[in-house]
Amino acid sequence: MPPWGVATLPPLGDTIVAIASAPGTGAVGVVRLSGPGAYAVADVVFAPRRGGPPSSRAAGRVVYGTVRAADAYVDEALLLTFRRPRSYTGEDVVEIQTHGGPAVLRATVDACRAAGARAAGPGEFTLRAYLSGRLDLAQAESVMDVVTAQTDAARRNAGYGLSGGLTARLGAIRADLLAAYAAVQAGFDYPDEGVPEHELAAPLARAVADLRALLATADAGRLSRSGARLALLGRPNAGKSSLLNALVGYERSLVSADPGTTRDYLEAPLTLGGIPLVAIDTAGLRTAGDRVEAAGVEVARRIAAQADLRLVLIDGSRPLDGADRRLLAEIGLLADGTTPPAVPKGAPGPGAERTLVVATKSDLAAAWALADLPLPPSAPSAIRVSAESGAGLRELEQRIVAALLGSAAGAEYWVGNERHVTALEAALEAVERAGLQAAAARHDMAALDLQEALQALGAVTGRLELAAETLAEIFARFCVGK
């Protein structure tokens, strides 16, 4: 929580200071000052080896010197100068680069505070950039996404937002909504002429299509941020542990020919297609022989029900039997839709859309053809894989990514910010209502719905004025120094 509290914005117009480099020890650390007194503070704490004080320097200069606290030597440093409005925050900014030891950085910040700066709160530099018009709100939130990106997909998404790509797409939607709103208003002013259909229906249709296209990527955006859970399910000795090891590239799970070796679940992280995954090796699904194994089987069923994607493993080197049929029924993948009496209570249930069937041990002689699997037409086709030789592994990884991303796989941008998703859903609902009202010639109601849609879009980019508590809550999620 920022020092000024979540429900209010920080005081503006003063000078703030914070460590802008990552926590911990590094070769170089950065202390950032921003505000009207940035140069005055720098004059006190930084002594150039040559030339005048920092306040006498032009923008864009790099100055070598030393940091001092109460005339005591702290460290040798470089000082970078930025003059308003051509700086990150739109204010006068000074950055001091010292060695990256935590004690040196803390001493530099303390010296700046003693010279008149105050400690910055989380996200306060970026908040000032937004308030000064250097960034819109979508770009400002993308700054933190860049900082926290763990995968190439997350980095790409963050870069798209920071570069203004999302703002441009929303700007095109906003332009269509304004065109439709103008057509409705013209109808009010000239009721005898009415509202030309092409001036109202066409922009509304484009806006609906564009909003739906963005929202279709919301699941992929969520997964790129928070990751997905991939559950490996199957009978004992179906090859779950071997496949887990093959996917992660090292021996994470114990492999044994004895059935029931895995009694609890094991998790291992990996990244596929830019999506961070947690692969989960579960206990074999069967009638348990003891209380401990029974608990492991129940945990496996619970994990299966909650997973974003499930891999159902069936041993391809052994003939299909009734136990395999019961397994498919338990997962909800039996072609005839019936449920054999032996399916246990609490089974994961239907889920063909988020389940892939894997025929394992393809390095051994196949005991059955993939076409023999009694899968429903809605289920994706099964795939043969060998954890031993790696055959089919690459295709399986591609199928996993495709199943998780769906239609968003080729999209330029994935909407991952929950605030953005909520606002875009509200905008889409309002635009669809406006279309229905316009079709019924209730143009006054359509105008109200269009106003609501424009407000929802404005909440993403900050084009409309947001309440102080909303801004404070957004920027409180940032790290100090940004």
Short mmCIF file of C-alpha atoms in Angstrom, two decimals:
data_model
loop_
_atom_site.label_atom_id
_atom_site.label_comp_id
_atom_site.label_asym_id
_atom_site.label_seq_id
_atom_site.Cartn_x
_atom_site.Cartn_y
_atom_site.Cartn_z
CA MET A 1 0.00 0.00 0.00
CA PRO A 2 1.42 3.43 -0.88
CA PRO A 3 2.20 5.75 2.01
CA TRP A 4 -0.68 8.06 1.15
CA GLY A 5 -3.30 5.25 1.19
CA VAL A 6 -5.13 3.40 -1.58
CA ALA A 7 -8.17 5.67 -1.74
CA THR A 8 -6.28 8.88 -2.49
CA LEU A 9 -3.65 10.07 -4.94
CA PRO A 10 -0.22 11.16 -3.67
CA PRO A 11 0.62 14.84 -3.31
CA LEU A 12 1.91 16.19 -6.62
CA GLY A 13 4.35 19.00 -7.24
CA ASP A 14 7.01 17.81 -4.82
CA THR A 15 10.22 15.88 -5.60
CA ILE A 16 10.33 12.11 -5.18
CA VAL A 17 13.17 9.60 -5.04
CA ALA A 18 13.41 5.80 -5.20
CA ILE A 19 15.68 2.97 -6.27
CA ALA A 20 14.73 2.21 -9.88
CA SER A 21 16.83 -0.93 -10.38
CA ALA A 22 15.88 -4.47 -9.36
CA PRO A 23 16.17 -5.54 -5.71
CA GLY A 24 19.29 -7.38 -4.62
CA THR A 25 22.94 -7.07 -5.55
CA GLY A 26 24.04 -6.05 -9.04
CA ALA A 27 26.88 -4.46 -10.94
CA VAL A 28 24.96 -1.20 -11.38
CA GLY A 29 22.10 0.34 -9.41
CA VAL A 30 19.89 3.29 -10.33
CA VAL A 31 18.38 5.94 -8.07
CA ARG A 32 15.76 8.14 -9.75
CA LEU A 33 14.68 11.66 -8.80
CA SER A 34 11.67 13.40 -10.33
CA GLY A 35 10.02 16.72 -9.62
CA PRO A 36 10.70 20.45 -9.60
CA GLY A 37 13.51 20.07 -7.07
CA ALA A 38 15.30 17.14 -8.73
CA TYR A 39 18.28 19.22 -9.82
CA ALA A 40 18.50 21.07 -6.51
CA VAL A 41 18.69 17.75 -4.68
CA ALA A 42 21.30 16.48 -7.15
CA ASP A 43 23.41 19.59 -6.53
CA VAL A 44 23.59 18.63 -2.85
CA VAL A 45 24.31 14.89 -3.15
CA PHE A 46 26.39 14.68 -6.33
CA ALA A 47 29.83 16.21 -6.84
CA PRO A 48 31.03 16.22 -10.48
CA ARG A 49 34.73 15.57 -11.10
CA ARG A 50 34.73 18.38 -13.67
CA GLY A 51 32.48 21.32 -14.45
CA GLY A 52 29.60 22.90 -12.62
CA PRO A 53 26.79 21.35 -10.57
CA PRO A 54 24.07 19.18 -12.14
CA SER A 55 21.62 22.10 -12.30
CA SER A 56 23.95 23.86 -14.75
CA ARG A 57 23.97 20.93 -17.17
CA ALA A 58 21.90 20.69 -20.31
CA ALA A 59 19.50 17.79 -20.79
CA GLY A 60 20.88 14.52 -22.07
CA ARG A 61 24.26 14.81 -20.38
CA VAL A 62 26.10 12.03 -18.56
CA VAL A 63 28.32 13.33 -15.76
CA TYR A 64 30.94 11.40 -13.80
CA GLY A 65 31.43 12.19 -10.12
CA THR A 66 30.77 11.02 -6.58
CA VAL A 67 27.75 10.70 -4.33
CA ARG A 68 28.16 12.30 -0.92
CA ALA A 69 26.05 12.21 2.23
CA ALA A 70 26.76 14.98 4.74
CA ASP A 71 30.14 15.47 3.02
CA ALA A 72 30.99 11.77 3.50
CA TYR A 73 31.93 9.73 0.44
CA VAL A 74 29.28 7.18 -0.61
CA ASP A 75 30.32 5.92 -4.06
CA GLU A 76 31.55 6.96 -7.48
CA ALA A 77 28.65 7.40 -9.87
CA LEU A 78 27.28 8.58 -13.18
CA LEU A 79 24.50 11.18 -13.28
CA LEU A 80 22.02 11.39 -16.20
CA THR A 81 20.01 14.56 -16.79
CA PHE A 82 16.50 14.90 -18.26
CA ARG A 83 14.65 18.21 -18.52
CA ARG A 84 10.88 18.56 -18.51
CA PRO A 85 8.81 17.85 -20.49
CA ARG A 86 11.14 15.48 -22.36
CA SER A 87 11.48 12.91 -19.60
CA TYR A 88 9.71 9.75 -18.50
CA THR A 89 7.51 11.59 -16.00
CA GLY A 90 7.22 14.87 -17.91
CA GLU A 91 9.06 16.55 -15.01
CA ASP A 92 12.71 17.32 -14.36
CA VAL A 93 14.36 13.93 -13.81
CA VAL A 94 17.82 12.98 -12.60
CA GLU A 95 19.11 9.41 -12.48
CA ILE A 96 22.17 8.48 -10.44
CA GLN A 97 23.95 5.24 -11.39
CA THR A 98 26.07 3.78 -8.61
CA HIS A 99 27.45 0.33 -7.94
CA GLY A 100 24.57 -2.05 -7.31
CA GLY A 101 25.09 -2.89 -3.66
CA PRO A 102 21.97 -2.46 -1.51
CA ALA A 103 23.85 -0.42 1.12
CA VAL A 104 25.14 2.04 -1.50
CA LEU A 105 21.69 2.50 -3.01
CA ARG A 106 20.03 2.99 0.38
CA ALA A 107 22.68 5.55 1.36
CA THR A 108 22.11 7.44 -1.91
CA VAL A 109 18.33 7.51 -1.37
CA ASP A 110 18.81 8.63 2.24
CA ALA A 111 21.09 11.46 1.07
CA CYS A 112 18.46 12.59 -1.45
CA ARG A 113 15.76 12.55 1.21
CA ALA A 114 17.94 14.56 3.55
CA ALA A 115 18.36 17.08 0.74
CA GLY A 116 14.60 17.59 0.35
CA ALA A 117 13.14 14.71 -1.68
CA ARG A 118 10.54 12.34 -0.30
CA ALA A 119 10.31 8.59 -0.84
CA ALA A 120 8.23 7.66 -3.87
CA GLY A 121 5.35 5.24 -3.50
CA PRO A 122 4.64 2.22 -5.72
CA GLY A 123 4.14 3.27 -9.34
CA GLU A 124 4.41 6.98 -8.58
CA PHE A 125 6.85 7.75 -11.41
CA THR A 126 4.52 6.11 -13.93
CA LEU A 127 1.52 7.80 -12.33
CA ARG A 128 3.19 11.15 -12.97
CA ALA A 129 3.90 10.08 -16.55
CA TYR A 130 0.19 9.35 -16.98
CA LEU A 131 -0.98 12.57 -15.33
CA SER A 132 1.43 14.62 -17.45
CA GLY A 133 0.12 13.01 -20.65
CA ARG A 134 3.33 11.15 -21.47
CA LEU A 135 1.43 7.83 -21.34
CA ASP A 136 -2.22 6.89 -21.44
CA LEU A 137 -3.55 4.51 -18.82
CA ALA A 138 -3.26 1.38 -20.98
CA GLN A 139 0.38 2.21 -21.72
CA ALA A 140 1.06 2.96 -18.06
CA GLU A 141 -0.28 -0.44 -16.99
CA SER A 142 1.83 -2.07 -19.70
CA VAL A 143 4.95 -0.67 -18.01
CA MET A 144 4.42 -3.04 -15.08
CA ASP A 145 3.61 -5.86 -17.49
CA VAL A 146 7.00 -5.33 -19.16
CA VAL A 147 8.73 -5.43 -15.78
CA THR A 148 7.00 -8.64 -14.68
CA ALA A 149 6.95 -10.51 -18.03
CA GLN A 150 8.26 -14.06 -17.60
CA THR A 151 7.70 -15.41 -21.13
CA ASP A 152 8.09 -14.13 -24.69
CA ALA A 153 4.31 -14.02 -25.07
CA ALA A 154 3.92 -11.86 -21.97
CA ARG A 155 6.77 -9.60 -23.13
CA ARG A 156 5.22 -9.27 -26.60
CA ASN A 157 1.82 -8.40 -25.13
CA ALA A 158 3.34 -5.83 -22.79
CA GLY A 159 5.36 -4.28 -25.59
CA TYR A 160 2.26 -4.02 -27.76
CA GLY A 161 0.42 -2.14 -25.03
CA LEU A 162 3.37 0.10 -24.15
CA SER A 163 3.99 1.04 -27.79
CA GLY A 164 0.38 2.22 -28.13
CA GLY A 165 -0.90 -0.73 -30.16
CA LEU A 166 -3.86 -1.38 -27.87
CA THR A 167 -4.63 2.33 -27.69
CA ALA A 168 -4.72 2.48 -31.51
CA ARG A 169 -7.12 -0.47 -31.73
CA LEU A 170 -9.40 1.05 -29.12
CA GLY A 171 -9.14 4.37 -30.92
CA ALA A 172 -10.52 2.77 -34.10
CA ILE A 173 -13.44 1.31 -32.13
CA ARG A 174 -14.03 4.67 -30.47
CA ALA A 175 -14.08 6.38 -33.86
CA ASP A 176 -16.82 3.99 -35.04
CA LEU A 177 -18.85 4.60 -31.89
CA LEU A 178 -18.51 8.36 -32.29
CA ALA A 179 -19.61 8.08 -35.92
CA ALA A 180 -22.69 6.12 -34.88
CA TYR A 181 -23.40 8.57 -32.07
CA ALA A 182 -23.10 11.49 -34.48
CA ALA A 183 -25.56 9.80 -36.84
CA VAL A 184 -28.06 9.38 -34.00
CA GLN A 185 -27.64 13.00 -32.92
CA ALA A 186 -28.15 14.16 -36.51
CA GLY A 187 -31.41 12.21 -36.52
CA PHE A 188 -32.53 14.19 -33.48
CA ASP A 189 -31.67 17.47 -35.18
CA TYR A 190 -33.29 16.52 -38.51
CA PRO A 191 -36.10 14.08 -37.63
CA ASP A 192 -37.72 14.30 -41.04
CA GLU A 193 -34.62 12.92 -42.74
CA GLY A 194 -34.13 10.08 -40.28
CA VAL A 195 -30.86 8.26 -39.61
CA PRO A 196 -29.18 6.81 -42.72
CA GLU A 197 -28.75 3.06 -42.22
CA HIS A 198 -25.16 2.94 -43.52
CA GLU A 199 -24.10 5.69 -41.11
CA LEU A 200 -25.35 3.77 -38.08
CA ALA A 201 -25.41 0.02 -38.78
CA ALA A 202 -21.98 -0.24 -40.42
CA PRO A 203 -19.93 1.42 -37.65
CA LEU A 204 -21.85 -0.48 -34.98
CA ALA A 205 -21.15 -3.79 -36.76
CA ARG A 206 -17.44 -2.96 -37.02
CA ALA A 207 -17.26 -2.03 -33.34
CA VAL A 208 -18.98 -5.26 -32.30
CA ALA A 209 -16.64 -7.35 -34.47
CA ASP A 210 -13.53 -5.59 -33.15
CA LEU A 211 -14.59 -5.89 -29.51
CA ARG A 212 -15.42 -9.57 -29.94
CA ALA A 213 -12.04 -10.18 -31.57
CA LEU A 214 -10.26 -8.60 -28.61
CA LEU A 215 -12.32 -10.46 -26.02
CA ALA A 216 -11.73 -13.77 -27.84
CA THR A 217 -8.12 -13.49 -26.67
CA ALA A 218 -8.99 -12.97 -22.98
CA ASP A 219 -8.42 -16.61 -21.98
CA ALA A 220 -5.03 -16.64 -23.71
CA GLY A 221 -4.15 -13.35 -22.05
CA ARG A 222 -5.10 -14.73 -18.65
CA LEU A 223 -2.99 -17.83 -19.22
CA SER A 224 0.01 -15.78 -20.39
CA ARG A 225 -0.11 -13.91 -17.07
CA SER A 226 -1.13 -16.53 -14.52
CA GLY A 227 -0.20 -19.74 -16.34
CA ALA A 228 -2.15 -22.93 -17.00
CA ARG A 229 -2.46 -26.22 -15.14
CA LEU A 230 -1.88 -29.33 -17.26
CA ALA A 231 -3.04 -32.55 -15.61
CA LEU A 232 -1.63 -35.93 -16.71
CA LEU A 233 -4.23 -38.63 -16.07
CA GLY A 234 -4.39 -42.34 -16.72
CA ARG A 235 -4.33 -45.82 -15.33
CA PRO A 236 -1.29 -47.01 -13.39
CA ASN A 237 1.74 -47.61 -15.65
CA ALA A 238 0.19 -45.65 -18.53
CA GLY A 239 3.41 -43.61 -18.78
CA LYS A 240 2.39 -40.43 -16.94
CA SER A 241 5.66 -39.99 -15.05
CA SER A 242 7.74 -40.72 -18.14
CA LEU A 243 5.79 -38.20 -20.20
CA LEU A 244 6.12 -35.55 -17.48
CA ASN A 245 9.89 -36.05 -17.47
CA ALA A 246 9.99 -35.83 -21.28
CA LEU A 247 7.98 -32.60 -21.33
CA VAL A 248 10.08 -30.80 -18.72
CA GLY A 249 13.39 -32.19 -20.01
CA TYR A 250 14.68 -33.71 -16.78
CA GLU A 251 13.78 -36.51 -14.35
CA ARG A 252 11.24 -34.81 -12.14
CA SER A 253 9.08 -37.84 -11.42
CA LEU A 254 10.12 -41.35 -10.35
CA VAL A 255 9.51 -43.94 -13.08
CA SER A 256 8.90 -47.56 -12.11
CA ALA A 257 7.36 -50.66 -13.67
CA ASP A 258 5.49 -51.28 -10.41
CA PRO A 259 1.92 -49.95 -10.61
CA GLY A 260 0.89 -47.30 -8.08
CA THR A 261 4.36 -45.77 -7.66
CA THR A 262 2.88 -42.25 -7.80
CA ARG A 263 0.51 -41.98 -4.85
CA ASP A 264 0.53 -38.20 -4.50
CA TYR A 265 0.77 -35.62 -7.26
CA LEU A 266 3.96 -33.98 -8.54
CA GLU A 267 4.19 -30.56 -10.19
CA ALA A 268 6.80 -29.29 -12.63
CA PRO A 269 6.96 -25.90 -14.41
CA LEU A 270 7.56 -25.48 -18.13
CA THR A 271 6.76 -23.01 -20.88
CA LEU A 272 5.09 -23.89 -24.20
CA GLY A 273 4.13 -21.39 -26.88
CA GLY A 274 4.75 -18.50 -24.53
CA ILE A 275 2.37 -19.92 -21.92
CA PRO A 276 3.78 -20.79 -18.48
CA LEU A 277 2.48 -24.21 -17.49
CA VAL A 278 2.47 -26.37 -14.40
CA ALA A 279 2.41 -30.01 -15.49
CA ILE A 280 0.94 -32.29 -12.82
CA ASP A 281 1.69 -36.01 -12.61
CA THR A 282 -1.20 -37.65 -10.75
CA ALA A 283 -1.84 -41.02 -9.15
CA GLY A 284 -3.15 -43.74 -11.46
CA LEU A 285 -6.94 -43.80 -11.75
CA ARG A 286 -8.14 -47.21 -10.58
CA THR A 287 -9.86 -48.90 -7.66
CA ALA A 288 -7.41 -48.21 -4.86
CA GLY A 289 -5.90 -51.01 -2.82
CA ASP A 290 -5.40 -49.07 0.42
CA ARG A 291 -6.40 -45.83 2.11
CA VAL A 292 -3.30 -43.89 1.04
CA GLU A 293 -3.69 -44.82 -2.62
CA ALA A 294 -7.42 -44.04 -2.45
CA ALA A 295 -6.61 -40.52 -1.19
CA GLY A 296 -4.15 -40.07 -4.08
CA VAL A 297 -6.78 -41.15 -6.61
CA GLU A 298 -9.31 -38.67 -5.20
CA VAL A 299 -6.74 -35.88 -5.39
CA ALA A 300 -6.07 -36.86 -9.02
CA ARG A 301 -9.78 -36.55 -9.84
CA ARG A 302 -9.96 -33.16 -8.15
CA ILE A 303 -6.92 -31.92 -10.08
CA ALA A 304 -8.46 -33.20 -13.32
CA ALA A 305 -11.67 -31.29 -12.66
CA GLN A 306 -9.80 -28.03 -12.04
CA ALA A 307 -7.13 -28.26 -14.74
CA ASP A 308 -7.07 -25.93 -17.74
CA LEU A 309 -6.13 -28.90 -19.95
CA ARG A 310 -6.04 -32.64 -19.32
CA LEU A 311 -3.91 -35.27 -21.01
CA VAL A 312 -5.55 -38.69 -20.75
CA LEU A 313 -2.86 -41.31 -21.25
CA ILE A 314 -3.69 -44.80 -22.51
CA ASP A 315 -1.00 -47.45 -22.94
CA GLY A 316 -0.75 -48.02 -26.68
CA SER A 317 1.24 -51.25 -26.28
CA ARG A 318 -1.55 -53.12 -24.43
CA PRO A 319 -4.98 -54.06 -25.83
CA LEU A 320 -7.87 -51.77 -24.99
CA ASP A 321 -10.14 -53.19 -22.29
CA GLY A 322 -13.06 -52.30 -20.04
CA ALA A 323 -10.84 -50.32 -17.69
CA ASP A 324 -9.84 -48.02 -20.57
CA ARG A 325 -13.50 -47.59 -21.45
CA ARG A 326 -14.33 -46.69 -17.85
CA LEU A 327 -11.47 -44.16 -17.83
CA LEU A 328 -12.82 -42.45 -20.96
CA ALA A 329 -16.30 -42.42 -19.44
CA GLU A 330 -14.98 -40.90 -16.23
CA ILE A 331 -13.36 -38.08 -18.17
CA GLY A 332 -16.52 -37.63 -20.27
CA LEU A 333 -15.07 -38.94 -23.52
CA LEU A 334 -17.08 -42.09 -24.21
CA ALA A 335 -18.50 -42.00 -27.73
CA ASP A 336 -21.94 -43.44 -26.97
CA GLY A 337 -22.48 -41.06 -24.08
CA THR A 338 -23.24 -43.81 -21.61
CA THR A 339 -21.67 -44.03 -18.19
CA PRO A 340 -20.69 -47.53 -17.07
CA PRO A 341 -21.79 -48.37 -13.50
CA ALA A 342 -18.17 -48.55 -12.36
CA VAL A 343 -17.52 -44.83 -12.95
CA PRO A 344 -16.82 -43.47 -9.44
CA LYS A 345 -18.69 -40.69 -7.74
CA GLY A 346 -16.85 -37.36 -7.98
CA ALA A 347 -15.29 -38.13 -11.39
CA PRO A 348 -14.09 -35.09 -13.41
CA GLY A 349 -17.04 -35.29 -15.78
CA PRO A 350 -17.47 -34.05 -19.38
CA GLY A 351 -14.75 -31.94 -20.89
CA ALA A 352 -13.89 -32.97 -24.44
CA GLU A 353 -13.04 -29.37 -25.29
CA ARG A 354 -10.19 -29.33 -22.76
CA THR A 355 -8.93 -32.90 -23.00
CA LEU A 356 -6.36 -34.57 -25.27
CA VAL A 357 -6.04 -38.35 -25.47
CA VAL A 358 -2.47 -39.61 -25.75
CA ALA A 359 -1.52 -43.14 -26.78
CA THR A 360 1.77 -43.73 -24.99
CA LYS A 361 4.75 -46.04 -25.58
CA SER A 362 4.71 -45.70 -29.36
CA ASP A 363 8.27 -47.05 -29.42
CA LEU A 364 6.70 -50.47 -28.69
CA ALA A 365 4.45 -52.45 -31.03
CA ALA A 366 1.00 -50.88 -31.21
CA ALA A 367 -1.77 -53.09 -29.79
CA TRP A 368 -4.58 -51.02 -31.27
CA ALA A 369 -5.24 -48.28 -33.85
CA LEU A 370 -6.18 -44.73 -32.90
CA ALA A 371 -9.47 -45.24 -34.75
CA ASP A 372 -10.34 -47.98 -32.25
CA LEU A 373 -10.72 -45.44 -29.43
CA PRO A 374 -14.43 -44.91 -28.69
CA LEU A 375 -14.18 -41.10 -28.70
CA PRO A 376 -17.12 -38.78 -29.44
CA PRO A 377 -16.99 -36.70 -32.65
CA SER A 378 -16.46 -33.52 -30.62
CA ALA A 379 -13.23 -34.84 -29.08
CA PRO A 380 -9.87 -33.92 -30.64
CA SER A 381 -8.11 -36.81 -32.36
CA ALA A 382 -5.72 -38.83 -30.24
CA ILE A 383 -1.96 -38.69 -30.72
CA ARG A 384 0.77 -41.33 -30.35
CA VAL A 385 3.80 -40.38 -28.27
CA SER A 386 6.90 -42.10 -26.98
CA ALA A 387 8.52 -40.58 -23.94
CA GLU A 388 11.44 -42.97 -24.50
CA SER A 389 12.32 -41.94 -28.07
CA GLY A 390 10.65 -38.50 -28.18
CA ALA A 391 8.50 -39.48 -31.14
CA GLY A 392 5.35 -37.36 -31.31
CA LEU A 393 6.48 -35.14 -28.44
CA ARG A 394 6.82 -32.01 -30.57
CA GLU A 395 3.38 -32.55 -32.09
CA LEU A 396 1.92 -33.06 -28.61
CA GLU A 397 3.42 -29.77 -27.43
CA GLN A 398 1.89 -28.01 -30.44
CA ARG A 399 -1.49 -29.61 -29.73
CA ILE A 400 -1.30 -28.50 -26.09
CA VAL A 401 -0.62 -24.89 -27.13
CA ALA A 402 -3.41 -24.97 -29.73
CA ALA A 403 -5.89 -26.39 -27.21
CA LEU A 404 -5.05 -23.72 -24.64
CA LEU A 405 -5.01 -20.74 -27.00
CA GLY A 406 -7.82 -21.67 -29.37
CA SER A 407 -8.58 -18.92 -31.88
CA ALA A 408 -6.19 -16.54 -30.10
CA ALA A 409 -3.14 -18.49 -31.29
CA GLY A 410 -2.42 -16.15 -34.21
CA ALA A 411 -3.68 -12.93 -32.62
CA GLU A 412 -1.36 -9.94 -32.47
CA TYR A 413 -2.39 -9.12 -28.91
CA TRP A 414 -4.00 -10.98 -26.02
CA VAL A 415 -6.12 -9.02 -23.55
CA GLY A 416 -4.81 -10.19 -20.18
CA ASN A 417 -5.54 -7.32 -17.81
CA GLU A 418 -8.73 -8.17 -15.88
CA ARG A 419 -9.68 -4.50 -15.64
CA HIS A 420 -9.46 -4.22 -19.41
CA VAL A 421 -11.50 -7.38 -19.94
CA THR A 422 -14.26 -6.11 -17.66
CA ALA A 423 -14.35 -2.73 -19.42
CA LEU A 424 -14.37 -4.29 -22.91
CA GLU A 425 -17.18 -6.68 -21.94
CA ALA A 426 -19.21 -3.72 -20.69
CA ALA A 427 -18.50 -1.83 -23.93
CA LEU A 428 -19.56 -4.80 -26.06
CA GLU A 429 -22.81 -5.26 -24.16
CA ALA A 430 -23.61 -1.57 -24.53
CA VAL A 431 -22.85 -1.55 -28.28
CA GLU A 432 -24.98 -4.66 -28.86
CA ARG A 433 -27.85 -3.01 -26.99
CA ALA A 434 -27.38 0.12 -29.09
CA GLY A 435 -27.66 -1.97 -32.24
CA LEU A 436 -30.94 -3.50 -31.08
CA GLN A 437 -32.33 -0.09 -30.09
CA ALA A 438 -31.30 1.41 -33.43
CA ALA A 439 -32.93 -1.46 -35.35
CA ALA A 440 -36.16 -0.71 -33.49
CA ALA A 441 -35.80 3.03 -34.29
CA ARG A 442 -35.40 3.84 -30.58
CA HIS A 443 -32.54 6.21 -31.27
CA ASP A 444 -32.76 8.01 -27.95
CA MET A 445 -32.04 4.75 -26.13
CA ALA A 446 -29.31 3.88 -28.64
CA ALA A 447 -27.63 7.18 -27.85
CA LEU A 448 -27.57 6.37 -24.13
CA ASP A 449 -26.06 2.94 -24.82
CA LEU A 450 -23.39 4.47 -27.05
CA GLN A 451 -22.47 6.92 -24.29
CA GLU A 452 -22.07 3.97 -21.92
CA ALA A 453 -19.87 2.14 -24.44
CA LEU A 454 -17.64 5.20 -24.88
CA GLN A 455 -17.28 5.51 -21.11
CA ALA A 456 -16.25 1.86 -20.85
CA LEU A 457 -13.59 2.30 -23.56
CA GLY A 458 -12.37 5.47 -21.88
CA ALA A 459 -11.84 3.54 -18.66
CA VAL A 460 -9.17 1.44 -20.41
CA THR A 461 -7.10 4.30 -21.80
CA GLY A 462 -8.01 6.91 -19.20
CA ARG A 463 -9.43 9.26 -21.83
CA LEU A 464 -12.33 9.90 -19.48
CA GLU A 465 -11.67 11.22 -16.01
CA LEU A 466 -11.25 8.43 -13.49
CA ALA A 467 -11.90 8.66 -9.79
CA ALA A 468 -8.84 9.28 -7.64
CA GLU A 469 -9.35 6.02 -5.74
CA THR A 470 -9.40 4.06 -9.02
CA LEU A 471 -6.07 5.54 -10.14
CA ALA A 472 -4.54 5.01 -6.71
CA GLU A 473 -5.58 1.36 -6.70
CA ILE A 474 -4.14 0.76 -10.19
CA PHE A 475 -0.73 2.30 -9.48
CA ALA A 476 -0.47 0.78 -6.00
CA ARG A 477 0.18 -2.56 -7.76
CA PHE A 478 3.42 -1.24 -9.27
CA CYS A 479 6.85 -1.72 -7.77
CA VAL A 480 8.59 1.22 -6.11
CA GLY A 481 10.85 2.96 -8.63
CA LYS A 482 8.36 2.74 -11.52
#
